[in-house]
Coordinates of C-alpha atoms in Angstrom, one line a residue:
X1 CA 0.0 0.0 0.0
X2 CA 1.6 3.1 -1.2
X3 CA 0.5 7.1 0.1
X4 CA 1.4 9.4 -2.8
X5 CA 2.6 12.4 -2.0
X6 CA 2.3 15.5 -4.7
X7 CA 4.7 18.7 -3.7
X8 CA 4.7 21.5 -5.7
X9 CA 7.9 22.7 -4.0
X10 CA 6.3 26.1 -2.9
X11 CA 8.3 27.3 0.2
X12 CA 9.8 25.1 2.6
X13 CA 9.3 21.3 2.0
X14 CA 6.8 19.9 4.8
X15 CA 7.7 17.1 7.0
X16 CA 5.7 14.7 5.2
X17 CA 7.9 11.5 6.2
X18 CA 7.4 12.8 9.8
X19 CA 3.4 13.0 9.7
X20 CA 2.9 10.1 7.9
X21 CA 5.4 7.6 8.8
X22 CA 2.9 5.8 11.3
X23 CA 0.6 4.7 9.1
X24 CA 2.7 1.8 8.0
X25 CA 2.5 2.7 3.9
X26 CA 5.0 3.2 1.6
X27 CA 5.4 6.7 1.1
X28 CA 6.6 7.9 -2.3
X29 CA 7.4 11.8 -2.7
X30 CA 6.6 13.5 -6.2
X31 CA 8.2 17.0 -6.4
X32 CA 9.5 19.5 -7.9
X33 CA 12.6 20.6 -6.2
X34 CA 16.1 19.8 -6.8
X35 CA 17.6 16.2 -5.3
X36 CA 19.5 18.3 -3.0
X37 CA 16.5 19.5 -1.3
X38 CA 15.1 16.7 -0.2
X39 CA 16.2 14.6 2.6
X40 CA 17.3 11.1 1.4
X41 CA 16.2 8.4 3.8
X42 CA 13.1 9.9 4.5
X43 CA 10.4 8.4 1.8
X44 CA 10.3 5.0 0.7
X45 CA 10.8 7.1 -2.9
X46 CA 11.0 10.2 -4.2
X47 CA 10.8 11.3 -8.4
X48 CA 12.0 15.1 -9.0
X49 CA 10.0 16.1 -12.1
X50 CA 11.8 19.2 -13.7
X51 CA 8.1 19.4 -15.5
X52 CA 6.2 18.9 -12.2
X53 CA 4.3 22.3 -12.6
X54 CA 3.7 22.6 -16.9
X55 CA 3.6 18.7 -17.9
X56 CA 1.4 15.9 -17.5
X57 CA 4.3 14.2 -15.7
X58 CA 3.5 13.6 -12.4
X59 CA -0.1 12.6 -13.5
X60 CA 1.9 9.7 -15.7
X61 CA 4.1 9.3 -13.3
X62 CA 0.6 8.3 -10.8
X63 CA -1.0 6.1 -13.2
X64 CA 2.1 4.0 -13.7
X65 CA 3.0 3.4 -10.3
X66 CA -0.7 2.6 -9.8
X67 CA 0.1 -0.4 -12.4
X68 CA 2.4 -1.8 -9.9
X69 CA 1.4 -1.4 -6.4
X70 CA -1.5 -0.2 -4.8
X71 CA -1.8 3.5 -4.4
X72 CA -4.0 4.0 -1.1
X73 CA -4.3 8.0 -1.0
X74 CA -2.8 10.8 -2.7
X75 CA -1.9 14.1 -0.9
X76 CA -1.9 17.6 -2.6
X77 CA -0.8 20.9 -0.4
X78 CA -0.4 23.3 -3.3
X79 CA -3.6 24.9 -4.3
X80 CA -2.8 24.4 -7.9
X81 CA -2.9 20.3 -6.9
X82 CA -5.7 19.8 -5.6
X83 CA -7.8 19.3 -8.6
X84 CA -5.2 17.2 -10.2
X85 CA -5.2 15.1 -7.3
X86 CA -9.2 15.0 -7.0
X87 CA -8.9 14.0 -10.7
X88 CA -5.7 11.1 -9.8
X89 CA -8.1 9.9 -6.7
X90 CA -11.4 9.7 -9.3
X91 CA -9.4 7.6 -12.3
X92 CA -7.3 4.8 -9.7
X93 CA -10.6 4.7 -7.6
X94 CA -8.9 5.9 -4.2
X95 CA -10.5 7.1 -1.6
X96 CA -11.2 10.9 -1.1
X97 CA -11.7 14.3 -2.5
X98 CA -13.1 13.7 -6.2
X99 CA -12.4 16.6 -8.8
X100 CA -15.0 18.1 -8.6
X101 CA -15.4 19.4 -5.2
X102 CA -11.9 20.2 -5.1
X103 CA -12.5 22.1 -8.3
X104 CA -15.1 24.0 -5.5
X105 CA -12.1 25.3 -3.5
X106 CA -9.3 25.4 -5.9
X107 CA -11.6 27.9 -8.3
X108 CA -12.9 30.9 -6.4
X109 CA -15.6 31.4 -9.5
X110 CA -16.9 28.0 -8.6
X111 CA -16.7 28.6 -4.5
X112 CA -18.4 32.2 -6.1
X113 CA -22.0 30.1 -8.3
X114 CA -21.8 27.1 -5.1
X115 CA -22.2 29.8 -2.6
X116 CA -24.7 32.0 -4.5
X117 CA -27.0 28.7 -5.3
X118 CA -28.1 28.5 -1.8
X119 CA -28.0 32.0 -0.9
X120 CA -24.9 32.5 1.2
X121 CA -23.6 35.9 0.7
X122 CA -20.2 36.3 -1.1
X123 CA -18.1 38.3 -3.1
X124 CA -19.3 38.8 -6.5
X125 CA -16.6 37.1 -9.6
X126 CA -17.0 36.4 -13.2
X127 CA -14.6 34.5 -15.5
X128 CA -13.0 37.0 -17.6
X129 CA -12.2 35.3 -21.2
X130 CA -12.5 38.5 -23.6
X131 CA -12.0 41.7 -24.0
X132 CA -15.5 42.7 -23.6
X133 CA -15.8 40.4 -20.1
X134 CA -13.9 43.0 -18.6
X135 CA -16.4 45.7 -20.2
X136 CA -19.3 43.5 -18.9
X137 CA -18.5 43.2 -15.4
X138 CA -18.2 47.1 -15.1
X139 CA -21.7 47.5 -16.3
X140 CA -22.9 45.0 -13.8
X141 CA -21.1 46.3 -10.7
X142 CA -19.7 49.9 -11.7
X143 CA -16.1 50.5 -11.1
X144 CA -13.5 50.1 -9.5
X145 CA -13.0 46.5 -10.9
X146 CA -10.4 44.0 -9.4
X147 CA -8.5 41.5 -11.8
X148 CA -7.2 38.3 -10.6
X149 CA -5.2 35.6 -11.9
X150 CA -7.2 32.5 -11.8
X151 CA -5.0 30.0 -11.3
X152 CA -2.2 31.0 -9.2
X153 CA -1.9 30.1 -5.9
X154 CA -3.5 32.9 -3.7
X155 CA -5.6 34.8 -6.9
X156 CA -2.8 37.8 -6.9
X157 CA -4.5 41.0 -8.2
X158 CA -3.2 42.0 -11.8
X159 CA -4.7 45.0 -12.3
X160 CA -7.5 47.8 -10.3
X161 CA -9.3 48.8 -13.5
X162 CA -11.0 52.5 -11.8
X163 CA -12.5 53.7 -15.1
X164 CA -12.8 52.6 -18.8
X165 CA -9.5 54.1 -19.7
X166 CA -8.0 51.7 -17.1
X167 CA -9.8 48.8 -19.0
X168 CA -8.1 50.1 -22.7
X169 CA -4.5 50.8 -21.2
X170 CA -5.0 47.1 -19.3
X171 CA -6.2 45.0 -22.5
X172 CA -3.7 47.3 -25.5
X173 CA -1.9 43.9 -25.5
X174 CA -4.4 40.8 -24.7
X175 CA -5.6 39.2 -22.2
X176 CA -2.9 36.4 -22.6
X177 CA 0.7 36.1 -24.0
X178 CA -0.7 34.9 -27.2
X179 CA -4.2 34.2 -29.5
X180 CA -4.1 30.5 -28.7
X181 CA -4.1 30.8 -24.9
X182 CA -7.1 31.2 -22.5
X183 CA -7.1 33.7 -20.2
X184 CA -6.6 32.6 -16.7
X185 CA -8.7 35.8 -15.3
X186 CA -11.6 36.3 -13.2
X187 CA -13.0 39.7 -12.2
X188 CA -15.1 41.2 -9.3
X189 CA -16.3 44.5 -7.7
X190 CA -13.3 46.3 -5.7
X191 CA -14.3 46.2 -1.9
X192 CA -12.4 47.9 0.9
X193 CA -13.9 47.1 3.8
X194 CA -12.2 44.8 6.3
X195 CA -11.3 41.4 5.8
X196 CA -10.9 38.8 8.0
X197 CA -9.4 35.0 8.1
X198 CA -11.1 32.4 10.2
X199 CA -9.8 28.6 10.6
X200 CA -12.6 26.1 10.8
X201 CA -11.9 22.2 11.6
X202 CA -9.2 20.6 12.4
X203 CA -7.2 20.1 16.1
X204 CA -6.5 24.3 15.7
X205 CA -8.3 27.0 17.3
X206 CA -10.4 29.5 16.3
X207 CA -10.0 33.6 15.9
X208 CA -12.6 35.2 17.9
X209 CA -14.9 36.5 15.3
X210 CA -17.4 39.5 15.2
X211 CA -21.2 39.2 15.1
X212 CA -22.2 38.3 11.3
X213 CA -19.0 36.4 10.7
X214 CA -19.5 33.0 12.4
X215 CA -22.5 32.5 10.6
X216 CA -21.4 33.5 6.8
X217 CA -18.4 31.4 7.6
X218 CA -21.1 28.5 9.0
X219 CA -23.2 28.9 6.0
X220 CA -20.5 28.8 3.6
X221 CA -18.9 25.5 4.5
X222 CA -22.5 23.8 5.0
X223 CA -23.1 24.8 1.3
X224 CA -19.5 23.0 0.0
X225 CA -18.5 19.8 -0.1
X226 CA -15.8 20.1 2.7
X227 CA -14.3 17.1 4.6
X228 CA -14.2 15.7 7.8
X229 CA -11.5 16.1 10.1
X230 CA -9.9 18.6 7.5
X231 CA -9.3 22.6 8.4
X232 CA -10.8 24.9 6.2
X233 CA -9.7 28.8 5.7
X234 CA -12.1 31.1 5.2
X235 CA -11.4 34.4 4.2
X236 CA -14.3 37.0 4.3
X237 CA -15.2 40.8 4.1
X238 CA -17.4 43.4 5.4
X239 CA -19.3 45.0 2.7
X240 CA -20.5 48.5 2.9
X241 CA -24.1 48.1 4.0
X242 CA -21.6 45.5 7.1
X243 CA -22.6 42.7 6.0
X244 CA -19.9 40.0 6.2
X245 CA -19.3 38.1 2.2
X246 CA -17.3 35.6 1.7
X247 CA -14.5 35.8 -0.8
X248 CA -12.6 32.7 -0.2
X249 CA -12.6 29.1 1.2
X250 CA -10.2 27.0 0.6
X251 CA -8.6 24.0 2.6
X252 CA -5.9 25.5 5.0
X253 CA -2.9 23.3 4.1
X254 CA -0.6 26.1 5.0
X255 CA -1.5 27.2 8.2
X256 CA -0.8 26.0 11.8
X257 CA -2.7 23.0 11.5
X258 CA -1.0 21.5 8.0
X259 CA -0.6 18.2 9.8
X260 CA -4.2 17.7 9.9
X261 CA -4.8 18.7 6.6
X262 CA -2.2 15.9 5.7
X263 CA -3.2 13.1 7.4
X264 CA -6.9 13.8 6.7
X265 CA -5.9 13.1 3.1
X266 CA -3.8 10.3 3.9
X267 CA -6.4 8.7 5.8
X268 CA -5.8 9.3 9.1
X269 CA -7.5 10.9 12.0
X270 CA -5.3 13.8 12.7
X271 CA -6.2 13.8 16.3
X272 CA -5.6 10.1 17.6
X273 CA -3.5 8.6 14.9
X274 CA -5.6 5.9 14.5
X275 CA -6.7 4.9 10.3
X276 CA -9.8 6.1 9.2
X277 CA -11.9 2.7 8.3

């Protein structure tokens, strides 16, 4: 039995080998990082994909292994991983997070339609694929608009777009670096207020939250397919009419309770180390 571990080598490699090493699997380490960043003697194996974050290597590199012994979970940290894994798990048959409702955290315009389907409030977002999207979205929510990339880890803002001579000086070269890319965008009405960040699940504790909070963050998670045992982060704002809307929810596999996160995908109760049956 054989716990696949997928690291996108984004900061500081976690001590997998140390969380895991009870459950009495093989552990096998997919990464991205050099050889000489990774401790030897501490995984049963480890691959270094130079392609691990623009090739279909890894995802080969699952589907043989699978061939040859039995692959018993798969574990994703990196944001950008999560659906791949969902997708890995759904294709061997392994237990766990299925693409799509990893697709419901790893996409903030999916957490965006989920959380509007049953009425929770949230942030408003549109997929931006055009030109004219960006046009669109102003028309719907005024400006300013915010700009986001899609699919890197975090959503960084690319661009404040405060009037429609923003949106002509922001699209002069394309939305992407050539005509046969998509653009990885999404787009969504600039709010100021304040945010907060509230951890849900896990062994960790929670921030002390103000009234209107608790329950946007409550209403959120009962609306997406979250898992047992796993620690969620929930990132929210305060509108101007002070309402709290969520903006983002997303598994919190980089916070203070990463461990549980882990062994949650592993399957293993964080809390007792005993296997989940």
């Amino acid at each position: 039995m054989t716990i696949v571990i997928l690291d996108r080598a984004v900061g500081p490699l976690p001590p997998y080998a140390d969380w895991l090493r009870d459950s009495g699997r093989q552990l096998v380490l997919l990464t991205g990082r050099p050889p000489e960043e990774v401790p030897g003697g501490d995984y049963d194996r480890v691959e270094c994909l130079p392609g691990y974050a623009t090739s279909t290597e890894v995802d080969r590199y699952v589907l043989d292994l699978a061939e040859h012994t039995a692959v018993s979970a798969l574990v994703a940290t990196a944001t950008e991983d999560l659906v791949r894994a969902g997708a890995l798990r759904e294709c061997l048959g392994v237990a766990g997070q299925g693409r799509d409702a990893a697709l419901a955290f790893a996409d903030p315009v999916t957490t965006r339609r989920l959380l509007a389907g049953v009425g929770v409030p949230a942030v408003e977002r549109g997929a931006v694929q055009r030109i004219s999207d960006l046009y669109w979205h102003a028309h719907r929510w005024g400006y300013p608009v915010r700009v986001r990339d899609r699919k890197k880890a975090g959503w960084p803002t690319t661009a404040v777009l405060r009037d429609e001579a923003d949106v002509r000086a922001y699209t002069r070269g394309g939305l992407a670096p050539d005509l046969v890319s998509v653009p990885a965008l999404m787009a969504e009405p600039w709010t100021a207020g304040e945010r907060r960040r509230v951890v849900v699940g896990g062994t960790a504790a929670n921030r002390p939250e103000p009234p209107g909070l608790s329950s946007a963050v409550d209403a959120a998670l009962a609306a997406l397919p979250v898992t047992d045992g796993c620690p969620y982060l929930v990132e929210a704002v305060r509108a101007d009419d002070g309402r709290w809307l969520v903006d983002t929810v997303t598994p919190d596999v980089d916070g203070d309770d990463r461990r549980a996160a882990v062994r949650v995908q592993a399957g293993l109760v964080p809390d007792n180390l005993e296997m989940i049956r």
